[in-house]
Tab-separated table of C-alpha atoms in Angstrom:
chain	number	residue	atom	x	y	z
A	1	UNK	CA	-12.176	-68.114	-26.668
A	2	UNK	CA	-14.226	-70.552	-28.737
A	3	UNK	CA	-14.892	-69.795	-32.374
A	4	UNK	CA	-18.656	-69.582	-31.845
A	5	UNK	CA	-18.207	-67.033	-29.067
A	6	UNK	CA	-15.800	-65.013	-31.197
A	7	UNK	CA	-18.249	-64.933	-34.107
A	8	UNK	CA	-21.069	-63.844	-31.795
A	9	UNK	CA	-18.976	-60.989	-30.405
A	10	UNK	CA	-17.846	-59.883	-33.854
A	11	UNK	CA	-21.485	-59.950	-34.925
A	12	UNK	CA	-22.329	-57.760	-31.938
A	13	UNK	CA	-19.537	-55.420	-33.017
A	14	UNK	CA	-21.143	-55.289	-36.456
A	15	UNK	CA	-24.395	-54.137	-34.858
A	16	UNK	CA	-22.491	-51.342	-33.125
A	17	UNK	CA	-20.816	-50.375	-36.401
A	18	UNK	CA	-24.207	-50.283	-38.116
A	19	UNK	CA	-25.710	-47.994	-35.492
A	20	UNK	CA	-22.703	-45.674	-35.607
A	21	UNK	CA	-22.727	-45.612	-39.404
A	22	UNK	CA	-26.350	-44.487	-39.347
A	23	UNK	CA	-25.615	-41.784	-36.773
A	24	UNK	CA	-28.276	-43.382	-34.596
A	25	UNK	CA	-28.929	-42.220	-31.074
A	26	UNK	CA	-27.953	-44.614	-28.294
A	27	UNK	CA	-30.058	-47.761	-28.934
A	28	UNK	CA	-29.957	-48.832	-25.298
A	29	UNK	CA	-27.840	-51.252	-23.322
A	30	UNK	CA	-28.429	-53.972	-25.901
A	31	UNK	CA	-25.757	-52.293	-28.027
A	32	UNK	CA	-23.211	-53.298	-25.374
A	33	UNK	CA	-22.198	-49.789	-24.287
A	34	UNK	CA	-23.486	-47.236	-21.841
A	35	UNK	CA	-24.958	-44.088	-23.323
A	36	UNK	CA	-21.812	-42.172	-22.380
A	37	UNK	CA	-19.530	-44.759	-24.007
A	38	UNK	CA	-21.647	-44.777	-27.139
A	39	UNK	CA	-21.641	-40.991	-27.383
A	40	UNK	CA	-17.866	-40.958	-26.896
A	41	UNK	CA	-17.522	-43.222	-29.931
A	42	UNK	CA	-19.817	-40.986	-31.982
A	43	UNK	CA	-17.754	-37.952	-31.011
A	44	UNK	CA	-14.553	-39.763	-31.966
A	45	UNK	CA	-15.955	-40.276	-35.460
A	46	UNK	CA	-16.923	-36.613	-35.759
A	47	UNK	CA	-13.576	-35.212	-34.628
A	48	UNK	CA	-11.284	-37.673	-36.419
A	49	UNK	CA	-10.945	-35.265	-39.341
A	50	UNK	CA	-8.955	-32.983	-37.034
A	51	UNK	CA	-6.202	-35.612	-36.916
A	52	UNK	CA	-6.598	-36.728	-40.527
A	53	UNK	CA	-8.568	-34.357	-42.782
A	54	UNK	CA	-9.306	-37.212	-45.211
A	55	UNK	CA	-11.194	-39.091	-42.498
A	56	UNK	CA	-14.470	-37.227	-42.722
A	57	UNK	CA	-17.511	-38.342	-40.796
A	58	UNK	CA	-19.095	-39.634	-44.000
A	59	UNK	CA	-16.026	-41.665	-44.961
A	60	UNK	CA	-15.772	-43.280	-41.535
A	61	UNK	CA	-19.471	-44.082	-41.444
A	62	UNK	CA	-19.318	-45.674	-44.889
A	63	UNK	CA	-16.351	-47.795	-43.789
A	64	UNK	CA	-18.151	-48.914	-40.636
A	65	UNK	CA	-21.291	-49.803	-42.567
A	66	UNK	CA	-19.258	-51.856	-45.045
A	67	UNK	CA	-17.542	-53.689	-42.195
A	68	UNK	CA	-20.899	-54.313	-40.534
A	69	UNK	CA	-21.920	-56.268	-43.638
A	70	UNK	CA	-18.855	-58.504	-43.263
A	71	UNK	CA	-19.439	-59.038	-39.535
A	72	UNK	CA	-22.927	-60.477	-39.947
A	73	UNK	CA	-22.875	-63.936	-38.290
A	74	UNK	CA	-24.542	-65.364	-41.408
A	75	UNK	CA	-21.488	-64.160	-43.337
A	76	UNK	CA	-18.769	-64.845	-40.767
A	77	UNK	CA	-19.762	-68.377	-39.774
A	78	UNK	CA	-19.749	-69.988	-43.249
A	79	UNK	CA	-16.550	-68.104	-44.011
A	80	UNK	CA	-14.807	-69.311	-40.842
A	81	UNK	CA	-16.102	-72.866	-41.274
A	82	UNK	CA	-14.176	-73.181	-44.537
A	83	UNK	CA	-10.925	-73.033	-42.599
A	84	UNK	CA	-9.446	-74.661	-39.539
A	85	UNK	CA	-8.173	-72.986	-36.397
A	86	UNK	CA	-4.518	-73.198	-35.513
A	87	UNK	CA	-3.575	-75.181	-32.428
A	88	UNK	CA	-0.416	-73.103	-32.012
A	89	UNK	CA	-1.360	-69.412	-31.835
A	90	UNK	CA	1.302	-67.051	-33.154
A	91	UNK	CA	1.796	-63.301	-33.006
A	92	UNK	CA	0.908	-61.957	-36.415
A	93	UNK	CA	2.097	-58.395	-36.911
A	94	UNK	CA	-0.322	-56.385	-39.035
A	95	UNK	CA	1.443	-53.293	-40.355
A	96	UNK	CA	-1.463	-51.094	-41.326
A	97	UNK	CA	-1.913	-48.567	-44.070
A	98	UNK	CA	-3.790	-45.368	-43.260
A	99	UNK	CA	-5.257	-44.365	-46.597
A	100	UNK	CA	-8.880	-45.091	-45.672
A	101	UNK	CA	-10.551	-45.669	-42.277
A	102	UNK	CA	-10.018	-49.087	-40.678
A	103	UNK	CA	-8.526	-50.381	-43.918
A	104	UNK	CA	-6.805	-53.339	-42.231
A	105	UNK	CA	-9.721	-54.517	-40.118
A	106	UNK	CA	-10.382	-57.441	-42.460
A	107	UNK	CA	-6.867	-58.691	-41.660
A	108	UNK	CA	-7.598	-58.357	-37.943
A	109	UNK	CA	-10.755	-60.441	-38.315
A	110	UNK	CA	-8.890	-63.114	-40.284
A	111	UNK	CA	-6.127	-63.322	-37.669
A	112	UNK	CA	-8.691	-63.707	-34.883
A	113	UNK	CA	-10.777	-66.299	-36.720
A	114	UNK	CA	-7.687	-68.374	-37.478
A	115	UNK	CA	-6.801	-68.498	-33.782
A	116	UNK	CA	-3.755	-66.229	-33.823
A	117	UNK	CA	-2.884	-63.026	-31.958
A	118	UNK	CA	-3.271	-59.756	-33.880
A	119	UNK	CA	-0.363	-57.409	-33.113
A	120	UNK	CA	-1.413	-54.240	-34.918
A	121	UNK	CA	1.084	-51.555	-35.908
A	122	UNK	CA	-1.125	-48.505	-36.314
A	123	UNK	CA	-0.647	-46.018	-39.099
A	124	UNK	CA	-0.017	-42.470	-37.916
A	125	UNK	CA	-2.931	-41.509	-40.184
A	126	UNK	CA	-5.359	-43.896	-38.493
A	127	UNK	CA	-4.392	-44.371	-34.861
A	128	UNK	CA	-7.632	-43.739	-32.987
A	129	UNK	CA	-10.402	-45.841	-34.504
A	130	UNK	CA	-8.987	-49.341	-34.006
A	131	UNK	CA	-7.935	-48.739	-30.369
A	132	UNK	CA	-11.504	-47.591	-29.685
A	133	UNK	CA	-12.838	-50.789	-31.257
A	134	UNK	CA	-10.379	-52.939	-29.301
A	135	UNK	CA	-11.456	-51.200	-26.098
A	136	UNK	CA	-15.061	-52.175	-26.816
A	137	UNK	CA	-14.142	-55.806	-27.494
A	138	UNK	CA	-12.119	-55.985	-24.280
A	139	UNK	CA	-15.061	-54.549	-22.362
A	140	UNK	CA	-17.251	-57.327	-23.720
A	141	UNK	CA	-14.705	-60.063	-23.104
A	142	UNK	CA	-11.389	-59.509	-21.265
A	143	UNK	CA	-9.847	-62.388	-23.250
A	144	UNK	CA	-9.457	-59.964	-26.152
A	145	UNK	CA	-6.621	-58.344	-24.173
A	146	UNK	CA	-4.572	-61.406	-25.108
A	147	UNK	CA	-5.820	-61.554	-28.701
A	148	UNK	CA	-5.444	-57.997	-30.042
A	149	UNK	CA	-2.682	-55.479	-29.412
A	150	UNK	CA	-2.311	-51.952	-30.769
A	151	UNK	CA	1.145	-50.418	-31.165
A	152	UNK	CA	2.229	-47.007	-32.408
A	153	UNK	CA	5.954	-47.697	-32.215
A	154	UNK	CA	7.899	-50.429	-33.952
A	155	UNK	CA	7.273	-53.991	-32.762
A	156	UNK	CA	10.123	-56.412	-32.173
A	157	UNK	CA	8.344	-59.625	-31.246
A	158	UNK	CA	6.416	-61.360	-34.010
A	159	UNK	CA	6.083	-64.719	-35.738
A	160	UNK	CA	4.570	-63.605	-39.042
A	161	UNK	CA	3.797	-60.343	-40.816
A	162	UNK	CA	1.007	-58.893	-42.942
A	163	UNK	CA	2.104	-55.498	-44.249
A	164	UNK	CA	0.503	-53.049	-46.638
A	165	UNK	CA	2.179	-49.986	-48.081
A	166	UNK	CA	3.605	-48.242	-51.096
A	167	UNK	CA	6.114	-49.892	-53.408
A	168	UNK	CA	8.883	-48.080	-51.525
A	169	UNK	CA	7.511	-49.282	-48.199
A	170	UNK	CA	7.481	-52.843	-49.490
A	171	UNK	CA	11.227	-52.651	-50.059
A	172	UNK	CA	11.526	-51.689	-46.396
A	173	UNK	CA	9.270	-54.596	-45.423
A	174	UNK	CA	11.469	-57.010	-47.346
A	175	UNK	CA	14.576	-55.727	-45.611
A	176	UNK	CA	13.261	-55.843	-42.059
A	177	UNK	CA	10.598	-58.549	-42.086
A	178	UNK	CA	11.555	-60.782	-44.988
A	179	UNK	CA	12.815	-63.505	-42.642
A	180	UNK	CA	9.306	-64.076	-41.252
A	181	UNK	CA	6.389	-65.785	-43.001
A	182	UNK	CA	4.733	-62.802	-44.643
A	183	UNK	CA	2.227	-61.227	-46.977
A	184	UNK	CA	3.487	-57.922	-48.383
A	185	UNK	CA	1.007	-55.826	-50.358
A	186	UNK	CA	2.078	-53.164	-52.831
A	187	UNK	CA	0.270	-50.296	-54.540
A	188	UNK	CA	-2.860	-51.292	-56.393
A	189	UNK	CA	-5.704	-49.450	-58.034
A	190	UNK	CA	-8.898	-50.343	-59.861
A	191	UNK	CA	-10.274	-50.169	-63.378
A	192	UNK	CA	-13.694	-49.546	-64.934
A	193	UNK	CA	-14.665	-50.943	-68.323
A	194	UNK	CA	-17.606	-49.360	-70.132
A	195	UNK	CA	-19.177	-50.818	-73.269
A	196	UNK	CA	-21.466	-47.884	-74.068
A	197	UNK	CA	-24.705	-49.593	-73.063
A	198	UNK	CA	-24.624	-48.291	-69.490
A	199	UNK	CA	-27.683	-46.475	-68.176
A	200	UNK	CA	-27.532	-43.068	-66.516
A	201	UNK	CA	-27.990	-44.792	-63.145
A	202	UNK	CA	-25.081	-47.153	-63.767
A	203	UNK	CA	-22.815	-44.258	-64.681
A	204	UNK	CA	-23.933	-42.438	-61.547
A	205	UNK	CA	-22.967	-45.536	-59.574
A	206	UNK	CA	-19.526	-45.416	-61.166
A	207	UNK	CA	-19.123	-42.051	-59.464
A	208	UNK	CA	-19.018	-43.857	-56.127
A	209	UNK	CA	-16.133	-45.999	-57.376
A	210	UNK	CA	-14.318	-42.840	-58.451
A	211	UNK	CA	-14.892	-40.519	-55.508
A	212	UNK	CA	-15.507	-42.631	-52.398
A	213	UNK	CA	-12.765	-41.913	-49.834
A	214	UNK	CA	-11.666	-39.088	-52.182
A	215	UNK	CA	-10.092	-41.691	-54.460
A	216	UNK	CA	-7.499	-42.781	-51.894
A	217	UNK	CA	-8.355	-46.485	-51.739
A	218	UNK	CA	-6.894	-49.324	-53.770
A	219	UNK	CA	-10.473	-50.149	-54.780
A	220	UNK	CA	-11.039	-46.685	-56.180
A	221	UNK	CA	-11.184	-46.570	-59.963
A	222	UNK	CA	-8.378	-44.512	-61.461
A	223	UNK	CA	-8.624	-45.794	-65.049
A	224	UNK	CA	-11.661	-46.036	-67.331
A	225	UNK	CA	-11.845	-47.869	-70.643
A	226	UNK	CA	-14.468	-46.497	-73.032
A	227	UNK	CA	-15.465	-47.491	-76.587
A	228	UNK	CA	-13.986	-45.434	-79.407
A	229	UNK	CA	-17.276	-43.605	-80.048
A	230	UNK	CA	-18.265	-43.101	-76.388
A	231	UNK	CA	-19.437	-39.556	-75.605
A	232	UNK	CA	-17.649	-38.477	-72.429
A	233	UNK	CA	-20.376	-35.894	-71.787
A	234	UNK	CA	-22.570	-38.798	-70.670
A	235	UNK	CA	-20.136	-39.572	-67.884
A	236	UNK	CA	-19.693	-35.940	-66.870
A	237	UNK	CA	-23.457	-35.477	-66.657
A	238	UNK	CA	-23.867	-38.629	-64.571
A	239	UNK	CA	-21.266	-37.741	-61.942
A	240	UNK	CA	-22.229	-34.098	-61.472
A	241	UNK	CA	-23.807	-35.011	-58.120
A	242	UNK	CA	-20.345	-35.595	-56.690
A	243	UNK	CA	-19.266	-32.018	-57.356
A	244	UNK	CA	-19.239	-31.030	-53.693
A	245	UNK	CA	-16.088	-33.085	-53.238
A	246	UNK	CA	-14.104	-30.053	-54.390
A	247	UNK	CA	-15.200	-28.244	-51.221
A	248	UNK	CA	-12.793	-30.463	-49.296
A	249	UNK	CA	-9.640	-28.367	-49.043
A	250	UNK	CA	-7.088	-31.152	-49.467
A	251	UNK	CA	-8.896	-32.605	-52.462
A	252	UNK	CA	-9.254	-29.108	-53.932
A	253	UNK	CA	-5.526	-28.516	-53.521
A	254	UNK	CA	-4.803	-31.640	-55.566
A	255	UNK	CA	-7.345	-30.680	-58.204
A	256	UNK	CA	-5.969	-27.146	-58.561
A	257	UNK	CA	-2.389	-28.381	-58.672
A	258	UNK	CA	-2.984	-31.007	-61.349
A	259	UNK	CA	-5.061	-28.682	-63.493
A	260	UNK	CA	-2.354	-26.012	-63.284
A	261	UNK	CA	0.393	-28.458	-64.241
A	262	UNK	CA	-1.538	-29.708	-67.261
A	263	UNK	CA	-2.364	-26.187	-68.390
A	264	UNK	CA	1.213	-24.942	-68.005
A	265	UNK	CA	2.494	-27.870	-70.050
A	266	UNK	CA	-0.262	-27.614	-72.687
A	267	UNK	CA	-1.414	-31.155	-71.908
A	268	UNK	CA	-4.962	-31.812	-73.178
A	269	UNK	CA	-7.562	-32.766	-70.565
A	270	UNK	CA	-11.282	-32.602	-69.859
A	271	UNK	CA	-12.423	-30.593	-66.855
A	272	UNK	CA	-15.759	-30.262	-65.061
A	273	UNK	CA	-14.621	-27.959	-62.244
A	274	UNK	CA	-14.176	-30.731	-59.676
A	275	UNK	CA	-12.204	-33.472	-61.422
A	276	UNK	CA	-10.065	-34.011	-64.495
A	277	UNK	CA	-10.296	-36.663	-67.199
A	278	UNK	CA	-7.088	-37.208	-69.104
A	279	UNK	CA	-6.670	-39.528	-72.073
A	280	UNK	CA	-3.736	-41.647	-70.992
A	281	UNK	CA	-2.542	-45.239	-71.352
A	282	UNK	CA	-1.290	-45.282	-67.753
A	283	UNK	CA	-2.971	-47.001	-64.833
A	284	UNK	CA	-2.223	-44.924	-61.733
A	285	UNK	CA	-3.633	-41.421	-62.021
A	286	UNK	CA	-2.994	-38.515	-59.619
A	287	UNK	CA	-5.636	-37.678	-57.041
A	288	UNK	CA	-8.579	-35.797	-58.635
A	289	UNK	CA	-7.502	-37.065	-62.091
A	290	UNK	CA	-8.939	-40.059	-63.926
A	291	UNK	CA	-7.259	-41.631	-66.917
A	292	UNK	CA	-9.467	-42.794	-69.752
A	293	UNK	CA	-8.523	-44.857	-72.768
A	294	UNK	CA	-10.598	-45.565	-75.845
A	295	UNK	CA	-10.687	-49.040	-77.345
A	296	UNK	CA	-11.891	-50.648	-80.561
A	297	UNK	CA	-11.769	-54.288	-79.514
A	298	UNK	CA	-12.139	-55.904	-76.122
A	299	UNK	CA	-8.900	-57.763	-76.775
A	300	UNK	CA	-7.049	-54.467	-76.266
A	301	UNK	CA	-8.543	-54.145	-72.797
A	302	UNK	CA	-7.865	-57.778	-71.965
A	303	UNK	CA	-4.215	-57.355	-72.890
A	304	UNK	CA	-3.919	-54.291	-70.647
A	305	UNK	CA	-5.520	-56.137	-67.740
A	306	UNK	CA	-3.165	-59.076	-68.147
A	307	UNK	CA	-0.086	-56.865	-68.372
A	308	UNK	CA	-1.086	-54.940	-65.245
A	309	UNK	CA	-2.768	-57.711	-63.257
A	310	UNK	CA	-0.390	-57.362	-60.301
A	311	UNK	CA	-1.330	-53.688	-59.952
A	312	UNK	CA	-5.108	-54.013	-60.339
A	313	UNK	CA	-7.262	-54.578	-57.276
A	314	UNK	CA	-10.697	-54.871	-58.810
A	315	UNK	CA	-12.517	-54.322	-62.098
A	316	UNK	CA	-16.008	-52.875	-62.441
A	317	UNK	CA	-18.234	-53.063	-65.501
A	318	UNK	CA	-20.418	-55.505	-67.422
A	319	UNK	CA	-19.167	-59.020	-66.791
A	320	UNK	CA	-17.164	-57.877	-63.779
A	321	UNK	CA	-18.137	-56.354	-60.443
A	322	UNK	CA	-21.151	-54.091	-60.798
A	323	UNK	CA	-20.549	-50.367	-61.176
A	324	UNK	CA	-20.742	-48.717	-57.763
A	325	UNK	CA	-19.688	-51.843	-55.873
A	326	UNK	CA	-15.895	-51.465	-55.903
A	327	UNK	CA	-15.766	-50.433	-52.237
A	328	UNK	CA	-18.073	-53.241	-51.102
A	329	UNK	CA	-15.944	-56.389	-51.375
A	330	UNK	CA	-17.176	-59.778	-50.234
A	331	UNK	CA	-15.485	-61.205	-47.174
A	332	UNK	CA	-13.434	-63.585	-49.323
A	333	UNK	CA	-12.437	-60.924	-51.856
A	334	UNK	CA	-8.887	-60.686	-50.575
A	335	UNK	CA	-6.856	-57.527	-51.019
A	336	UNK	CA	-4.197	-59.039	-53.268
A	337	UNK	CA	-5.748	-62.286	-54.417
A	338	UNK	CA	-3.920	-64.242	-51.706
A	339	UNK	CA	-6.217	-66.265	-49.448
A	340	UNK	CA	-5.225	-64.708	-46.136
A	341	UNK	CA	-7.137	-67.243	-44.043
A	342	UNK	CA	-5.590	-70.253	-45.791
A	343	UNK	CA	-2.156	-68.714	-45.273
A	344	UNK	CA	-2.810	-67.989	-41.602
A	345	UNK	CA	-3.887	-71.507	-40.674
A	346	UNK	CA	-0.693	-72.917	-42.213
A	347	UNK	CA	1.964	-70.667	-40.668
């Protein structure tokens, strides 16, 4: 399959993602599916929460819309043109995380664009969406049957590995896949830095960085730096619109548990009945909890960022990525700072 044809088909897939993300009725045959096939995909999105309660319809649609942005031909072509295509295709195992919907699809796109074969090890938490996407691609072009594979069991044949998981999982990756060319990704989280000049709208946007995907993504903010004299009521007032998140039973269980633990241990915290703010110098906060840390000088923040750079995915705030944009990375904003495409064309 030529690169131009691949980009066109991925762009067509982006159009499908966009329609599905908007809950649009069947647009017609130009979408590349029959009405029945299109409705089947819509129903898959609706019922996915039965298999994974975190994968709500809204979360899946947001993920698809974000991916649609990356699959625009005007985005994909310049991106792909910066790299070559391998003349010796290899089987690249992609061991996928399942914390947010289709979290490893960027890796799949990179493997395809670089000319390799994507051998995808599905997460048990996300084992339906990608196979549905692969089925669509194979319908459009049977050559995809030789370019993308989906596996639920362990794979034995591979030439290189991209694996994402917890710190404990990474130790497993090292043991079993360390002999192959690899990219192993560990736990990461994200940080917000406020300087006190933020508008109400900007603080509302920060709420998206906090609560999107229930806080389960590596791009979700778990730590907020605020000036010494910052009034936290401003932040509470700005994020009140996200209060319905506590109606999700699994999120609510985490919120109730963490609040109970803090209360039983007389640990100070701020509470707004759907999330907890705890003054803490740590980086990784429990689900439903956000750590905040006051600072006097920006140098204090800079030192923290440098010390924890290998655990920080992205930073939002003035001079960094805009508040509210943490979950909307550019196509070349790689998950761990490693240029995946450059690595792929060299293996």
